[in-house]
CSV table of C-alpha atoms and ligand atoms in Angstrom, one decimal:
chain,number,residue,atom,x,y,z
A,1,UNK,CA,209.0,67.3,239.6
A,2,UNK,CA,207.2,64.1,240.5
A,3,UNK,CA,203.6,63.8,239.5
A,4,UNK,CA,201.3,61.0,239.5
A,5,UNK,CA,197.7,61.4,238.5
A,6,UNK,CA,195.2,58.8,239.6
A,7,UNK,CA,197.7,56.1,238.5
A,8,UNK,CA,197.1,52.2,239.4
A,9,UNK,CA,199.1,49.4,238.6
A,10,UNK,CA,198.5,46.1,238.1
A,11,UNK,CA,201.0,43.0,236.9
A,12,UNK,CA,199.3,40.5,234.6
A,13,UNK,CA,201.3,37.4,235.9
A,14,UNK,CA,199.3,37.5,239.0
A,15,UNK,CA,196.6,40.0,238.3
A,16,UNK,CA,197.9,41.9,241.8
A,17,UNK,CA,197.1,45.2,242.0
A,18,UNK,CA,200.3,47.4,243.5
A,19,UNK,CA,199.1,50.7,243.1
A,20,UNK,CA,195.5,51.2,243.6
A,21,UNK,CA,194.5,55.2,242.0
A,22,UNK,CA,197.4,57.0,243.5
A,23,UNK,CA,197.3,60.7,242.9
A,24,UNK,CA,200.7,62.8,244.3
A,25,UNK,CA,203.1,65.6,243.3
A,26,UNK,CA,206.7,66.2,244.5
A,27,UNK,CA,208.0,69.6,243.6
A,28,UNK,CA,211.5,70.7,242.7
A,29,UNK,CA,213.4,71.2,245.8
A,30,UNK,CA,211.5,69.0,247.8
A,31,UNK,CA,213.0,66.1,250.1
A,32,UNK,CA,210.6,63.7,250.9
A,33,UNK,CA,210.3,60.2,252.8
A,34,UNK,CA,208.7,57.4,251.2
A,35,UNK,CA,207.7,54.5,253.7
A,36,UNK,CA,205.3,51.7,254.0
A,37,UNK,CA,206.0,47.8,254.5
A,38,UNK,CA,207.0,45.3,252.6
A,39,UNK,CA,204.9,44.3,250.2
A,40,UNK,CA,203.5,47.9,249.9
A,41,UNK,CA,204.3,49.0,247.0
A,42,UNK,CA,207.2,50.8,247.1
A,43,UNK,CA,209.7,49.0,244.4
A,44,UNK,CA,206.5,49.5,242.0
A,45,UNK,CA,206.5,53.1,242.4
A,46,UNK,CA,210.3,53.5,241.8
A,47,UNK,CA,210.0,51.2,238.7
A,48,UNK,CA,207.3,53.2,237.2
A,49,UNK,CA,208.9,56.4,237.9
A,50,UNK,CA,212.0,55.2,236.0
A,51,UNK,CA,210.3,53.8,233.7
A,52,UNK,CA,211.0,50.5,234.4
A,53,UNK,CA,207.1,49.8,234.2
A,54,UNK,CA,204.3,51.1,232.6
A,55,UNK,CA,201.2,52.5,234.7
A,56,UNK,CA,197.7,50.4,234.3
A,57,UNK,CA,196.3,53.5,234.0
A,58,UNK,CA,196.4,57.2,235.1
A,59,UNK,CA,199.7,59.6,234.3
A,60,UNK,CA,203.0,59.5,235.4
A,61,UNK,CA,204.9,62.9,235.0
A,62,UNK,CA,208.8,63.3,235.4
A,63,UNK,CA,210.9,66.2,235.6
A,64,UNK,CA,208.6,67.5,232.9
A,65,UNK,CA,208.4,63.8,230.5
A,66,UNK,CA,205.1,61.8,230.2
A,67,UNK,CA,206.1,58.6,230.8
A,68,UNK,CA,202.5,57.6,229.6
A,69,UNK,CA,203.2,58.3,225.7
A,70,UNK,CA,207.5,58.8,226.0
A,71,UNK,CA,209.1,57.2,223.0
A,72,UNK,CA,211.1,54.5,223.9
A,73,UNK,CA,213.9,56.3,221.8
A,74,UNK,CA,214.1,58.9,224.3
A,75,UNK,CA,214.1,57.1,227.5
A,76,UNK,CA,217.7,56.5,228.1
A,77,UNK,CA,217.6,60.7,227.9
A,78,UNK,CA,214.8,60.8,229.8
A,79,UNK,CA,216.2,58.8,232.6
A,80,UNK,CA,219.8,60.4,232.9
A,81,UNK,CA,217.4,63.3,234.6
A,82,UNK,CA,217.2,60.9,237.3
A,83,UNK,CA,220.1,59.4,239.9
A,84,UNK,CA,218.8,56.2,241.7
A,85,UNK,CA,220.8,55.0,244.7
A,86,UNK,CA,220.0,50.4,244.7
A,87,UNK,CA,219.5,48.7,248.0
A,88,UNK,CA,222.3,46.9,246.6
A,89,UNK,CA,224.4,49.8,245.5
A,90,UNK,CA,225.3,48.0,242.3
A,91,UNK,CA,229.1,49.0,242.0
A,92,UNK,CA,231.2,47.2,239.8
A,93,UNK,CA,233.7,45.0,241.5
A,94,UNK,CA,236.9,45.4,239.1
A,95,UNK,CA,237.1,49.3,239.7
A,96,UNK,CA,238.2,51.5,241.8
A,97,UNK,CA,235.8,53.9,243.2
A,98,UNK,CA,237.1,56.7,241.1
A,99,UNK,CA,236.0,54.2,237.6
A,100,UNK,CA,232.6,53.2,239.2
A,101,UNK,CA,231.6,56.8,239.0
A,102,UNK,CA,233.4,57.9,235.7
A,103,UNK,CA,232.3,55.2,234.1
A,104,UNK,CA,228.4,56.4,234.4
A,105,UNK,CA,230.1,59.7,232.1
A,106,UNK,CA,231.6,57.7,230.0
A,107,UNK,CA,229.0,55.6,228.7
A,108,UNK,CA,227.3,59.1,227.9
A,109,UNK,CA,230.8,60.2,226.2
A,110,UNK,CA,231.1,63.2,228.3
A,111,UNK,CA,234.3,64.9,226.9
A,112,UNK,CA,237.2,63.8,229.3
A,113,UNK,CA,237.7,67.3,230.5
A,114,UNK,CA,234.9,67.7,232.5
A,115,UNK,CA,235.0,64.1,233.8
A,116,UNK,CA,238.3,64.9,235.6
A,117,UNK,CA,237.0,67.7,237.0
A,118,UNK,CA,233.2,66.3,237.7
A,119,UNK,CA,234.6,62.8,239.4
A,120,UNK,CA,236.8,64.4,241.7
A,121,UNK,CA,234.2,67.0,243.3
A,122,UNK,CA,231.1,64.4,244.0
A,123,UNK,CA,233.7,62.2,245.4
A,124,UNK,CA,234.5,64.8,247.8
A,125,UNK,CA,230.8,65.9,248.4
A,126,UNK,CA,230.6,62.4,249.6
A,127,UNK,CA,233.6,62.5,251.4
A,128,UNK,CA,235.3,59.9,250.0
A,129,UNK,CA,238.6,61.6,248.7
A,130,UNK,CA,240.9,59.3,250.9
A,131,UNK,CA,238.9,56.1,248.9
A,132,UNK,CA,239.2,57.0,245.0
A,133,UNK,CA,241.4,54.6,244.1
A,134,UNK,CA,239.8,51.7,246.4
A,135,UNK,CA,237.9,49.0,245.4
A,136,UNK,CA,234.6,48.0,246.7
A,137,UNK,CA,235.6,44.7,248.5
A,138,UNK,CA,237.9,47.6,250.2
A,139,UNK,CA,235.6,49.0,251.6
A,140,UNK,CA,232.8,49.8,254.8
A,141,UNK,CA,229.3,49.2,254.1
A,142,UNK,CA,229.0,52.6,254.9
A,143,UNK,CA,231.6,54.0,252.2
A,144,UNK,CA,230.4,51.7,249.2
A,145,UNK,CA,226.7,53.5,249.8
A,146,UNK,CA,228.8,56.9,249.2
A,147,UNK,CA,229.8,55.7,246.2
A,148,UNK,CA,226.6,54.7,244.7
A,149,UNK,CA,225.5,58.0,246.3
A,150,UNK,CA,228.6,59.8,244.5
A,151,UNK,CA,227.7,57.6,241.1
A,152,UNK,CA,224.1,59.5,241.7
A,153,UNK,CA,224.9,62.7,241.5
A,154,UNK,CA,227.3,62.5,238.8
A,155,UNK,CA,224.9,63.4,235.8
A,156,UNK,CA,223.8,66.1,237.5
A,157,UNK,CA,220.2,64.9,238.3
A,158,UNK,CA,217.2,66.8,238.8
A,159,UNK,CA,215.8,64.1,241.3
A,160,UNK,CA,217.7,61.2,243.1
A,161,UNK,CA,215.6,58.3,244.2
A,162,UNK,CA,217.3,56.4,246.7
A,163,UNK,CA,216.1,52.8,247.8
A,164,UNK,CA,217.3,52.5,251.4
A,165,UNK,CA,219.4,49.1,251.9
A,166,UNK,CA,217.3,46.5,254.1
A,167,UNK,CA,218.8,43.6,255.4
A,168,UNK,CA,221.4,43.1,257.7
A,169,UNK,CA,222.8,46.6,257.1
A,170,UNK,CA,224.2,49.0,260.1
A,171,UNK,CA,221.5,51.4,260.6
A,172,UNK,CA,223.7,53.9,261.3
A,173,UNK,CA,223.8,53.6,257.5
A,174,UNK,CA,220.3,55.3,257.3
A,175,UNK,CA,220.9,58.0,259.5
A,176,UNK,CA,224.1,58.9,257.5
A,177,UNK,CA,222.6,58.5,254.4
A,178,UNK,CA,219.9,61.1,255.2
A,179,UNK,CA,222.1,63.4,256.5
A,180,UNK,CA,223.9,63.5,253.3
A,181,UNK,CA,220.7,63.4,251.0
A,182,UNK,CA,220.0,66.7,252.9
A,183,UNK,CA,222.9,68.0,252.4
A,184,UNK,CA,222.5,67.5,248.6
A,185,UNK,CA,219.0,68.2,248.3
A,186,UNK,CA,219.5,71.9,249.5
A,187,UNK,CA,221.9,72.4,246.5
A,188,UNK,CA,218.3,72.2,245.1
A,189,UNK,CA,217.7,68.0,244.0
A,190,UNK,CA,215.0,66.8,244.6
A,191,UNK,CA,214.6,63.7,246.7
A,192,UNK,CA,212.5,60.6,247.1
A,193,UNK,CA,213.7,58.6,250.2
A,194,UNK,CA,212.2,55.1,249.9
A,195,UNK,CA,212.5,53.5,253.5
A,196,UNK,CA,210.7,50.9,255.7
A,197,UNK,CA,212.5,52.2,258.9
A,198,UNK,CA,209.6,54.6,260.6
A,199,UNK,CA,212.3,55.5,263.4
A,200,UNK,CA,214.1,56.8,260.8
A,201,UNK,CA,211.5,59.0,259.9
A,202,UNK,CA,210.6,60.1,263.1
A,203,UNK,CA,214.1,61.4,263.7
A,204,UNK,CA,214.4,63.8,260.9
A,205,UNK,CA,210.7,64.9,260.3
A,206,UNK,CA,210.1,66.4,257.3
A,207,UNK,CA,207.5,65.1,253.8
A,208,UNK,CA,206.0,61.3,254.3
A,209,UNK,CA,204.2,59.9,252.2
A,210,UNK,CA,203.1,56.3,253.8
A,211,UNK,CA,202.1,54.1,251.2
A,212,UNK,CA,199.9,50.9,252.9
A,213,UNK,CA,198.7,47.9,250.0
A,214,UNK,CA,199.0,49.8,247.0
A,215,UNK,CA,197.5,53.5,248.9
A,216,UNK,CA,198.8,56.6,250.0
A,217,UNK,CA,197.5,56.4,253.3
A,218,UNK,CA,199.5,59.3,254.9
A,219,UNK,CA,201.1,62.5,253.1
A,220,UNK,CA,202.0,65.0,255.4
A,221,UNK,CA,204.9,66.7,256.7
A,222,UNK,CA,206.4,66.5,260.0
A,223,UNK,CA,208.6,67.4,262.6
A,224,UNK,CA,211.1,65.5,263.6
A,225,UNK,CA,212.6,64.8,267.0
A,226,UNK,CA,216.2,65.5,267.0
A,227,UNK,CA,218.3,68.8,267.2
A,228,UNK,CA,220.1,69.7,264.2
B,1,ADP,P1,207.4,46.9,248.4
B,1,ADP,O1,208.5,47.4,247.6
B,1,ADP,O2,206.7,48.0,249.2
B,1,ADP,O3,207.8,45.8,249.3
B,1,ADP,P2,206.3,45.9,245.9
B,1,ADP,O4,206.1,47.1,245.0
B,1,ADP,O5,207.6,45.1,245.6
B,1,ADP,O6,206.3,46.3,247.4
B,1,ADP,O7,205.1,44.9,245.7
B,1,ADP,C1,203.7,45.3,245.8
B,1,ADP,C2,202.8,44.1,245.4
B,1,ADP,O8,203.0,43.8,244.1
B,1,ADP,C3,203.2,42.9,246.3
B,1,ADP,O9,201.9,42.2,246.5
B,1,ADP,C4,204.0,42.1,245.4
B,1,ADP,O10,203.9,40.7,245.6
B,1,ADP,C5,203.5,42.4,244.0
B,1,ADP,N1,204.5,42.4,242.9
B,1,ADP,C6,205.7,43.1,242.9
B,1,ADP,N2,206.4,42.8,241.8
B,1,ADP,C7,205.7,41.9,241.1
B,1,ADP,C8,205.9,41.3,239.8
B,1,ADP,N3,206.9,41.6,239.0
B,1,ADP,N4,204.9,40.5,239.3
B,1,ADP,C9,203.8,40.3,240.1
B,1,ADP,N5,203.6,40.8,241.3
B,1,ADP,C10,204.5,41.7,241.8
């Protein structure tokens, strides 16, 4: 669960204020569509969920820690309750698909039983059985999202945040990408879609929350326009 009472943010280089009293609540189970343009505020709202970033003021709840007064002891615990998907998928060039997503296990020294059995499934849920043993430079655009989508899930989150890739990216890329954050979020995640592409939206309908120069100025759900 994603909560957010009254919550502002302002950085002090610049005195700018990115989030200007922003009061929401995502609740477990729920799939739902960030947008707004750039410059909106979007990357300050994924920061301060992951604690990345501290709010001005107001309280940030998630899945169940207050980030307002969370030691920073327990942060790295508190954020293995969350799977983020980068804009830049952030996989690590000198292993194969099968080590980018073991490796997030490892570094938690899960025992090495349930990493050979854990690997192997979210690789399939993403569909990328064929791929384990490919590097990233091996593969599509497409595909190396999967990964980081794979890498994700692999703790077992309660919530995956995923930062849709901007740029000169296929934006077929989008439409798979929901399809398979749908897929995932009936299992019962819960998921924050951060996008700028409205089209997007409009296809699949569902929870958006439009965030315009630091405000929520839309939070509604929706029906979309295409027949499942
Ligand atoms: P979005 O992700 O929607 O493009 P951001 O959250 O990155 O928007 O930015 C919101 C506002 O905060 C913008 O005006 C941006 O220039 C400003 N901003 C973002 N990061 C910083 C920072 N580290 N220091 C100062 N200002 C920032």
């Amino acid at each position: 669960m994603v909560e957010l009472k009254n919550v502002s943010v302002t950085y002090q280089t610049t005195g700018i204020q990115a989030l200007n009293n922003i009061s929401l609540k995502v609740n477990d189970g729920e799939f739902a569509f960030v947008v707004g343009s750039s410059g909106a505020g979007k990357s300050t709202l994924i920061k301060l969920l992951l604690k990345e970033i501290d709010a001005t003021s107001g309280v940030v709840t998630v899945n169940g820690y207050n980030l307002t007064n969370l030691k920073r002891r327990r942060v790295p615990e508190f954020r293995r309750t969350i799977g983020v998907v980068f804009q830049d998928f952030r996989l690590i060039e000198t292993m194969t698909v099968y080590e980018n997503i073991a490796f997030v296990l490892r570094v938690i020294d899960a025992p090495r039983k349930y990493i050979r059995k854990r690997v192997p499934y979210v690789i399939s849920l993403v569909g990328l059985q064929d791929k384990a043993s490919s590097y990233p430079r091996e593969l599509s655009g497409g595909e190396q999202q999967r990964v980081a989508l794979a890498r994700a899930l692999v703790n077992d989150p309660a919530l995956i945040i995923a930062d849709e890739p901007t740029g000169n990216i296929d934006p077929e890329l989008s439409y798979e990408m929901v399809e398979l954050l749908q897929g995932i979020n009936e299992c019962g995640t819960t998921v924050l879609m951060v996008t700028h592409a409205h089209e997007l939206v409009r296809h699949f309908g569902g929870r958006i929350i439009n965030i315009n120069s630091g405000s929520i100025i839309f939070d509604e759900v929706v029906g979309g326009n295409y027949e499942a």
